[in-house]
Coordinates of C-alpha atoms and ligand atoms in Angstrom, one line a residue:
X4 CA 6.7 44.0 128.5
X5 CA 6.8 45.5 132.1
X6 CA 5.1 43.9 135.1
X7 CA 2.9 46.4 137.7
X8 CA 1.8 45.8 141.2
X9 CA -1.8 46.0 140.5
X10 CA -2.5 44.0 143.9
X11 CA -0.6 46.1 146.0
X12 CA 0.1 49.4 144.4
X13 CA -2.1 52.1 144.1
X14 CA -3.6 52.9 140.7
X15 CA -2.9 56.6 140.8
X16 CA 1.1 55.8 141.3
X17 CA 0.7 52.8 138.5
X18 CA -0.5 55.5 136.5
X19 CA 1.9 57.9 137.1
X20 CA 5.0 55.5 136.6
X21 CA 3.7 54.6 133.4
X22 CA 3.6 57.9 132.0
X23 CA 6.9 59.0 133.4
X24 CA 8.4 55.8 131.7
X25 CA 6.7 56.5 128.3
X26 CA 8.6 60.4 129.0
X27 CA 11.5 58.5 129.7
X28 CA 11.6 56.4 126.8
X29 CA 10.9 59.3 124.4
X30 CA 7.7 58.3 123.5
X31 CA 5.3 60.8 121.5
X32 CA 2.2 58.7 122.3
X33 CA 0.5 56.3 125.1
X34 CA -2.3 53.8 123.9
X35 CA -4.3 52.3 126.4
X36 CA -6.6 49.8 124.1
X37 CA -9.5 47.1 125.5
X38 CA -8.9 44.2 124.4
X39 CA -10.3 40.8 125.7
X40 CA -7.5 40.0 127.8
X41 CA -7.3 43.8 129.5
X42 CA -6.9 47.3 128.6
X43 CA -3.2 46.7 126.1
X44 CA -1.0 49.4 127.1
X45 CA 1.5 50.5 124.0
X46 CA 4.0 53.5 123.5
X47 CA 4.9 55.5 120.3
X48 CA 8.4 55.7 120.3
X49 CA 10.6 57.2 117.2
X50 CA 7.1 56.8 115.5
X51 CA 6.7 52.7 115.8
X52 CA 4.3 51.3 118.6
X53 CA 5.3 49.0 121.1
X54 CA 4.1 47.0 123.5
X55 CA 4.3 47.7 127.4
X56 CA 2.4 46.1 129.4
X57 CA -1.2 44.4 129.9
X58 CA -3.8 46.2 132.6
X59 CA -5.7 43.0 133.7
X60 CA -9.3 43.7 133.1
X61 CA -10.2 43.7 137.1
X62 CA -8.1 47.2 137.2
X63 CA -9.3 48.3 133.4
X64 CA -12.3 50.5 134.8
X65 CA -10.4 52.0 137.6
X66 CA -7.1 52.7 135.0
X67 CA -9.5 54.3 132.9
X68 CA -10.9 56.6 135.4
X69 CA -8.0 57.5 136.8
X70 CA -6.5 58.5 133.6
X71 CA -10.0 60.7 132.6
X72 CA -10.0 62.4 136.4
X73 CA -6.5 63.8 135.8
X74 CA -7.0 64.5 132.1
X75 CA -10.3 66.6 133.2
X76 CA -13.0 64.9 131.6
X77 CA -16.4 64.0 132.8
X78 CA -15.9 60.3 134.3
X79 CA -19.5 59.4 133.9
X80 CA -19.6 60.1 130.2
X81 CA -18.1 56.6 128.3
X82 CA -19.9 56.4 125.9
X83 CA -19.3 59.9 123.8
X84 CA -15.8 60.7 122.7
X85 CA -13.9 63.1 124.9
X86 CA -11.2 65.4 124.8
X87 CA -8.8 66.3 127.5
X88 CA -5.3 67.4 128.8
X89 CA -2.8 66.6 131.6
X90 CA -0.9 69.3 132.8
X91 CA 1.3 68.7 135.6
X92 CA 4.6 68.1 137.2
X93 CA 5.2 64.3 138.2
X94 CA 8.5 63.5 140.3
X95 CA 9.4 67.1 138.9
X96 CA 8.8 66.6 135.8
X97 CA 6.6 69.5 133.6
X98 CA 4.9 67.5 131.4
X99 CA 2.1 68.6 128.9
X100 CA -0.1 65.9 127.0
X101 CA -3.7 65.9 125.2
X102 CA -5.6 63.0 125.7
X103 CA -8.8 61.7 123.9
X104 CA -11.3 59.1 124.6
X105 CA -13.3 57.1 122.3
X106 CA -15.8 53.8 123.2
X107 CA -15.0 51.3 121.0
X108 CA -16.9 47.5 120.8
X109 CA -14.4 46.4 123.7
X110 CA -14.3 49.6 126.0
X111 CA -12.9 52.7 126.1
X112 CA -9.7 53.3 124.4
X113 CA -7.1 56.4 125.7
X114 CA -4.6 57.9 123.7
X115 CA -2.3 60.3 125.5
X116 CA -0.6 62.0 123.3
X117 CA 3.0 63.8 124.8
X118 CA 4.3 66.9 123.6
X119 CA 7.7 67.9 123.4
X120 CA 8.6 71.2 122.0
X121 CA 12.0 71.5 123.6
X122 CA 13.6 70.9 120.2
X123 CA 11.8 74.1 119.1
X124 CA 14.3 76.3 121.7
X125 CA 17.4 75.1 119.8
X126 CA 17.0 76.6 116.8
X127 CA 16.5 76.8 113.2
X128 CA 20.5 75.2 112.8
X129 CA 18.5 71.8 115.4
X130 CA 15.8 71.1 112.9
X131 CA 18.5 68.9 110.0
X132 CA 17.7 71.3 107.3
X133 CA 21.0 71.3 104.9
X134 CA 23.3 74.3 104.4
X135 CA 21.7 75.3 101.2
X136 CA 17.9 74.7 102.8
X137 CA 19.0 76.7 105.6
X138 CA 20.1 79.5 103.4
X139 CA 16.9 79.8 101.6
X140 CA 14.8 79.4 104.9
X141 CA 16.3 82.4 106.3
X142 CA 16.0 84.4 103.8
X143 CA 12.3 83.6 102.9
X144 CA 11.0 84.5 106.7
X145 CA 13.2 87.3 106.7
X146 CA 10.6 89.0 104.2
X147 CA 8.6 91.3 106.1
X148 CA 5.4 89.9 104.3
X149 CA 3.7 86.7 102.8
X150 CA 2.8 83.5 103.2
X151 CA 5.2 80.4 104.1
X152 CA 3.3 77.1 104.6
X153 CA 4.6 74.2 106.2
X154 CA 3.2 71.0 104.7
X155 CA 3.2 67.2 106.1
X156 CA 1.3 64.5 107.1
X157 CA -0.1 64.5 110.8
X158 CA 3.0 64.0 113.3
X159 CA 5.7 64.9 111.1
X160 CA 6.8 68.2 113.2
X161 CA 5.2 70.7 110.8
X162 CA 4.5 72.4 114.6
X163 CA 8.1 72.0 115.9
X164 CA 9.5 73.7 112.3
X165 CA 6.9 76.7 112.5
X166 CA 7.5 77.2 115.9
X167 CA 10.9 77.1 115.7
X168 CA 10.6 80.0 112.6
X169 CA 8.3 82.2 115.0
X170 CA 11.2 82.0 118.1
X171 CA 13.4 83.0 115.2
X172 CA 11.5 86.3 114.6
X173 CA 10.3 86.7 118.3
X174 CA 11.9 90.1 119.0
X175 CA 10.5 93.4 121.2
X176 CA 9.5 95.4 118.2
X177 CA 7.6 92.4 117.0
X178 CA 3.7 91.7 117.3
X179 CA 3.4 88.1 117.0
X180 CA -0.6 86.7 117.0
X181 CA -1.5 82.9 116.5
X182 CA -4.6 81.4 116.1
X183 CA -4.2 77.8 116.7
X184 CA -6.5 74.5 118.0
X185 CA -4.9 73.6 119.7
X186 CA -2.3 75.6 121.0
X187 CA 0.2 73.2 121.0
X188 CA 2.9 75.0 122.8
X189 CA 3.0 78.6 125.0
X190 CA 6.1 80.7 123.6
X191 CA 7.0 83.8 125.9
X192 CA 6.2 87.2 124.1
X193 CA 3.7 85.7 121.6
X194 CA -0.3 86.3 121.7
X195 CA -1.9 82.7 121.2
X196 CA -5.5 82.7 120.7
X197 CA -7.1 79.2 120.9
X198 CA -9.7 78.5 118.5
X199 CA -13.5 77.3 120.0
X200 CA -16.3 76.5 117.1
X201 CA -18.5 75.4 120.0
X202 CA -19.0 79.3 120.5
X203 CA -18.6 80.4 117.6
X204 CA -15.1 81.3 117.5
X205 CA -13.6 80.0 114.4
X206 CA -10.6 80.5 112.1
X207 CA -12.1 82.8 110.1
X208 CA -13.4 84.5 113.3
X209 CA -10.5 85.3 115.4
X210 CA -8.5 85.9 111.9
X211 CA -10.6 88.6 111.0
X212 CA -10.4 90.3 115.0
X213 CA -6.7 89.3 114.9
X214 CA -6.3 91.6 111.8
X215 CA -7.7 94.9 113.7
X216 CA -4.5 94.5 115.7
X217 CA -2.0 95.7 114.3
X218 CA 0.2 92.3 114.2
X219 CA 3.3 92.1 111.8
X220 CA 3.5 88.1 112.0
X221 CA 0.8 85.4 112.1
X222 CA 0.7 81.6 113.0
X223 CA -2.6 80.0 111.7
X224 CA -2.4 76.8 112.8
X225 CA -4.1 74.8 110.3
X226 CA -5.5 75.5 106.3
X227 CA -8.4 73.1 106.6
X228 CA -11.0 75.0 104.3
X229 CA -11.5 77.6 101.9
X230 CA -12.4 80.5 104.3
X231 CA -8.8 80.2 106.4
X232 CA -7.2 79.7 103.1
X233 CA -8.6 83.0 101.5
X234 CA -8.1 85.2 104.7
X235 CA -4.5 84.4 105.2
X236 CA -3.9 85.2 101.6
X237 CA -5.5 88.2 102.1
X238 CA -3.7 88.9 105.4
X239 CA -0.4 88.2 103.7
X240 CA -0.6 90.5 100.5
X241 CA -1.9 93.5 103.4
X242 CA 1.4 93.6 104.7
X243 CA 1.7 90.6 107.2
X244 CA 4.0 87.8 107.7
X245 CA 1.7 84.5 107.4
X246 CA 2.6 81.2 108.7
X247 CA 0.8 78.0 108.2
X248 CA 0.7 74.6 107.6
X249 CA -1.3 72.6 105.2
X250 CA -1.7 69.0 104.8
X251 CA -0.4 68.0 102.0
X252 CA 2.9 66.1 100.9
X253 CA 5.1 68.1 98.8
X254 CA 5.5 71.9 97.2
X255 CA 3.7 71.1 94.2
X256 CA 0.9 69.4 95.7
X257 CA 0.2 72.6 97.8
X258 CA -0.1 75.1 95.5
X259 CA -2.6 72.9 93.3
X260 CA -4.3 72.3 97.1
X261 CA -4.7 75.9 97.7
X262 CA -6.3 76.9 94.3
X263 CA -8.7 73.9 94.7
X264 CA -9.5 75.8 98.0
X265 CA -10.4 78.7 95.8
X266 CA -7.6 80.9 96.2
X267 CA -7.5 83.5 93.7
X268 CA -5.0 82.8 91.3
X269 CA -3.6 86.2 91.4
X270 CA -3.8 86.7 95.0
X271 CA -1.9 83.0 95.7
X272 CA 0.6 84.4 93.1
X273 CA 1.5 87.3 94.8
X274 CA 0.9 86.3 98.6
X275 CA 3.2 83.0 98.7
X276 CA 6.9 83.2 99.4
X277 CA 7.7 79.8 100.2
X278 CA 7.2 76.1 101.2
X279 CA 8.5 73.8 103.6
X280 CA 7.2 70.0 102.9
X281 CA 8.7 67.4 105.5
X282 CA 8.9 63.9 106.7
X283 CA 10.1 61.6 109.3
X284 CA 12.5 58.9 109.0
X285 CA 14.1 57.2 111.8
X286 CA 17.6 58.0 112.4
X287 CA 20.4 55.2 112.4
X288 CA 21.8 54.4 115.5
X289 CA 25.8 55.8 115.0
X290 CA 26.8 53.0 117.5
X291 CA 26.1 50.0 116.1
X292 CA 25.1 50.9 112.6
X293 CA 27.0 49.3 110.1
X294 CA 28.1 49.4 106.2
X295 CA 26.5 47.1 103.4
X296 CA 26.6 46.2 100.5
X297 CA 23.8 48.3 98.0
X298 CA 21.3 46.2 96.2
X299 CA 21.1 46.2 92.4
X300 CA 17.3 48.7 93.0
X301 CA 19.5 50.8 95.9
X302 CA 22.0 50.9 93.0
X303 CA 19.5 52.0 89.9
X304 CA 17.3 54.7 92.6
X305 CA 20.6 56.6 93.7
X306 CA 22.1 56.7 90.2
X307 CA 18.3 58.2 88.7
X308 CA 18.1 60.5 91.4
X309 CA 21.3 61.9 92.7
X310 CA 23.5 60.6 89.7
X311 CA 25.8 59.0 91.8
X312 CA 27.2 55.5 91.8
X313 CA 26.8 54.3 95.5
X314 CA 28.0 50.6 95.8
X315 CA 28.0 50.8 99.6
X316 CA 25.7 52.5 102.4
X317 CA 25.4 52.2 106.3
X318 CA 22.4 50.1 107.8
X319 CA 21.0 48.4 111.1
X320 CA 22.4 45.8 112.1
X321 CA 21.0 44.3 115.3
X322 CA 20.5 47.0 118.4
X323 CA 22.7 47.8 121.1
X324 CA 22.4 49.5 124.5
X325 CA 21.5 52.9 123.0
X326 CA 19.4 52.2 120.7
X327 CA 15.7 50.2 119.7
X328 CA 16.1 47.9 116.6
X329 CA 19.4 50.2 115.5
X330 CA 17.2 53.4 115.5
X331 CA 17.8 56.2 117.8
X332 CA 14.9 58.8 117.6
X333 CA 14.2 60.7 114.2
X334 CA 15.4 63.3 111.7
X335 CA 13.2 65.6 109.0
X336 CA 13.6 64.9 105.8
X337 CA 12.9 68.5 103.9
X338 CA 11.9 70.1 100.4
X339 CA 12.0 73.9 100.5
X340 CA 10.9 76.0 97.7
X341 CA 11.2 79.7 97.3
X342 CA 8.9 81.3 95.1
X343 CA 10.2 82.6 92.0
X344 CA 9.2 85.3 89.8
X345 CA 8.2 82.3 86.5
X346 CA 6.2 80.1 89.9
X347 CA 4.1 83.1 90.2
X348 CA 3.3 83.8 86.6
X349 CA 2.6 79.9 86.2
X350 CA 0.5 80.0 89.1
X351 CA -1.4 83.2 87.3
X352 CA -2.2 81.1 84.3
X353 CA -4.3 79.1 84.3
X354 CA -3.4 77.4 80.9
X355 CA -0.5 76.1 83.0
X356 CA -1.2 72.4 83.7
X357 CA 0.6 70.2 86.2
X358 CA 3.3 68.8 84.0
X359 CA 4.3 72.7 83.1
X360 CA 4.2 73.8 86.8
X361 CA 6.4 70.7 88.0
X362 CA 9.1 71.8 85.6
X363 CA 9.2 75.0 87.3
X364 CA 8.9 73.9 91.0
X365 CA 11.6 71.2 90.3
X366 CA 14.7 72.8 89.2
X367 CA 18.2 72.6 90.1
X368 CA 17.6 74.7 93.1
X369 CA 15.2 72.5 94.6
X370 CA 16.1 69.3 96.2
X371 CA 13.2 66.8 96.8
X372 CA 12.1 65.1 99.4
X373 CA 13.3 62.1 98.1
X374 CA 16.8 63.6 96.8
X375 CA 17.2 65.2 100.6
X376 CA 16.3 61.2 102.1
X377 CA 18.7 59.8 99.9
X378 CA 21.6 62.2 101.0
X379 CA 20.9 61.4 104.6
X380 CA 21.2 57.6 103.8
X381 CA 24.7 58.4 102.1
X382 CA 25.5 60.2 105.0
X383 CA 24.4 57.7 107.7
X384 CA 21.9 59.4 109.1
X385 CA 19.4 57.3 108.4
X386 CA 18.7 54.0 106.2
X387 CA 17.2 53.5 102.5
X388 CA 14.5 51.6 103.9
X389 CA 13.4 53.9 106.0
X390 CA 13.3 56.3 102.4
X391 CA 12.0 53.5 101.0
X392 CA 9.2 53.5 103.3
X393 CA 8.3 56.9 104.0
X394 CA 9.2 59.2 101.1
X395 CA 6.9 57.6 98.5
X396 CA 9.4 56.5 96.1
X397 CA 7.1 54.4 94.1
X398 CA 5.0 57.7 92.7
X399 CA 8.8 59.4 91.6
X400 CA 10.5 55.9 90.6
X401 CA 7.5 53.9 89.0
X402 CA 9.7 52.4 85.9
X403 CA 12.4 51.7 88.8
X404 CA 10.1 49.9 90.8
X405 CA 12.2 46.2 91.4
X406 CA 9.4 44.0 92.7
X407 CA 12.5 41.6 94.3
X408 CA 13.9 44.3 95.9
X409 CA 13.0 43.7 99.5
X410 CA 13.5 39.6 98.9
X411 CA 17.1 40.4 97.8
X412 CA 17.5 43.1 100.7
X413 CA 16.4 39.9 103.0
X414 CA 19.1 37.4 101.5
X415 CA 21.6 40.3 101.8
X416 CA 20.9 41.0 105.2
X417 CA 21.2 37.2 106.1
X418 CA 24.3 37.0 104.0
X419 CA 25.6 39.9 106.6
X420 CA 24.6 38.5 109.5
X421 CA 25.7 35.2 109.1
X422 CA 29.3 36.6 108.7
X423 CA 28.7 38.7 111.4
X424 CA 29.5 36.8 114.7
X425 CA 28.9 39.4 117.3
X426 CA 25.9 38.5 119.0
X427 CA 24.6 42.2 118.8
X428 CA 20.6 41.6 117.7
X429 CA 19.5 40.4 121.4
X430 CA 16.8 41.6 123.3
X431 CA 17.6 44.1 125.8
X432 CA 15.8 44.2 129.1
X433 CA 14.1 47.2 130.1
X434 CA 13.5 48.0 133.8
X435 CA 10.7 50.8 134.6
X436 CA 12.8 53.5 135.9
X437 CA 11.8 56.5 137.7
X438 CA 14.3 58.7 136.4
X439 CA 14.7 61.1 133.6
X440 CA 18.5 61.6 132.0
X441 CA 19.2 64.8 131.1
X442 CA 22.1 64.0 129.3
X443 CA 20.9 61.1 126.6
X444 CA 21.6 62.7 123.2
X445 CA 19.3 64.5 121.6
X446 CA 17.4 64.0 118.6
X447 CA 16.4 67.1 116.1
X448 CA 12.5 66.3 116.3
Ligands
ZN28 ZN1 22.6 51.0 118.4

């Protein structure tokens, strides 16, 4: 927790120094929540939420105010949600965050959220795709038209990985068009039209405008219904390049998503050329990371999934001085499918059930999310808990299921620690710095 000068500093620099610390720290989001004590002040950072400091309640209003007169909302509206955005350079620093408002039992409560496309500049070879994923990702956006969808949940860089694909194509002869809310990131050379339902202007609006002008490639933001569904199938099969993202887990579950949407059979069939499903996981910290024993369940899932026999794997153990609880920011964990000629007939019949279309998404050539996690845990990059936790391997691994598995990780990770006599697992002060470092590594999202 870090201390402010609320007595003697001004709340416009308390403000500022908080967000530049939350930029500093690599955080994606800044909660501000009432609580009884104060207004709770918390940062996002590599996806877990941490606690930074406590605004007493005396200064709570004026915080608040502060934070909704830079954000441009209307500071005598608490009670109605708001929306809002900071755009601005603090101590020379561009920064570009959304913030939202909401009146809750206790007060209002902020949420700035940061974003960070810089990892969208470095390229397609930045985003932790494997060789072979990178091979088929190329190829698939290298086809003058179609669809490619990019599927996750919320905050899982679906954004960073389409973006990325459209700096890929972003050439002279190109006309690129987006229709996005909201746009979430302005790319040199690209039209970006920002969706506004309050007048009128919807999806399905500016898609059908967007159409009369003459654009090769096109960024629709979001599939949220049936209209923006059908349209950018249509768009796709009339010669365009389509990108999109839908919210949904994995390659199967987004075809069956898009023909519950109402999607012609035969028009999905022809239009789609591929899907990208991600997640997070946090990436292991390569200082201080360290190799373990594998449980008897670690055992069993990597032998069922990858057929390998792994009797050892790399893990946290403690933090050091680069890192936060042994993680150091966060790597995509991928599943990309290229459409195939027997995908598009299945997807044509409709006598093909589930079980039939799984058999033909899943082949050899695919590897799953969960067979793409456990490859980065044998190669370091990240742990199998973090797998564990975010790549759903109960719904693949049901009959594996151990339900001792995390008490027997626990005794294991005692055993280690015990025999471990560095004292490595201590709390590391943080000062609030005014300074951004350039030259920290990088993370790939
Ligand atoms: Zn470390």
């Amino acid at each position: 927790m870090i201390k402010y000068d609320f007595e003697n500093d001004e709340i416009a620099n308390i403000c500022n120094n908080m967000i530049i610390y939350a930029v500093s720290k690599r955080a994606s989001d800044i909660h501000f929540d009432p609580t009884e004590n104060g207004l709770k002040v918390r940062l996002r950072i590599d996806g877990v939420l941490q606690d930074h400091t406590i605004v007493p309640i005396k200064y709570q209003k004026n915080l608040t105010t502060r934070l909704k007169l830079i954000s441009n909302m209307n500071i005598t509206e608490s009670r109605l949600p708001q929306d809002g955005s900071i755009k601005d350079t603090i101590n020379g620093i561009d920064l570009d965050m959304r913030v939202s408002s909401l009146n809750t039992n206790l007060g209002e409560k902020i949420v700035i959220r940061i974003l960070d496309y810089s990892k969208s500049t470095e390229g397609l070879e930045a985003l932790g795709f494997t060789p072979k994923n990178l091979t088929k990702i190329k190829r698939m956006i290298e086809v003058p038209n179609g669809i490619i969808l990019i599927t996750g949940a919320t905050g899982t860089g679906k954004s960073t990985t389409c973006y990325t694909m459209l700096q890929y194509l972003n050439k002279e002869e190109t006309n690129i068009i987006t229709v996005e809310d909201p746009i979430e990131m302005n790319i040199e050379g690209i039209n970006q039209v920002q969706v506004n339902s309050e007048i009128g202007l919807t999806f399905g609006r500016v898609l059908r405008s967007i159409l009369r002008q003459d654009p090769n490639i096109i960024l629709i933001g979001e599939i949220r219904d049936s209209e923006t569904a059908k349209i950018a199938v249509r768009a796709s099969i009339t010669g365009h390049l389509v990108f999109s993202t839908v919210h949904t887990n994995n390659s199967l579950s987004t075809i069956e998503r898009l023909l519950d949407m109402e999607v012609e059979r035969y028009l999905l069939s022809s239009a789609l050329t591929g899907i990208v499903s991600q997640k997070l996981a946090r990436r292991l910290c390569k200082h201080c990371r360290k190799t373990r024993p594998t449980t008897s369940y670690e055992k069993a899932v990597f032998k069922e999934v990858l057929g390998k026999d792994v009797n050892e794997i790399q893990d946290v153990n403690g933090q050091c001085e680069n890192c936060r609880n042994g993680y150091y920011g966060r790597i995509a964990i991928q599943e990309v499918l290229v459409i195939t000629d027997e995908i598009r007939n299945a997807i044509n019949d409709k006598n093909v059930n589930r079980e039939q279309l799984r058999e033909l998404v899943y082949t050899k050539d695919v590897t799953t999310l969960l067979q793409d996690g456990l490859e980065k845990v044998l190669e370091g990059i990240t742990t199998f808990e973090e797998i564990y936790k975010n790549v759903a391997i109960d719904n693949e691994l049901d009959e594996l299921y151990d339900e001792d598995y995390e008490q027997e990780l626990h005794d294991l990770k005692l055993e280690n620690k015990e025999k471990n006599t560095q004292e490595t697992s201590k709390e590391i002060p943080v000062k609030p710095k005014i300074e951004i470092k350039n030259d920290e590594p990088t993370d790939i999202i």
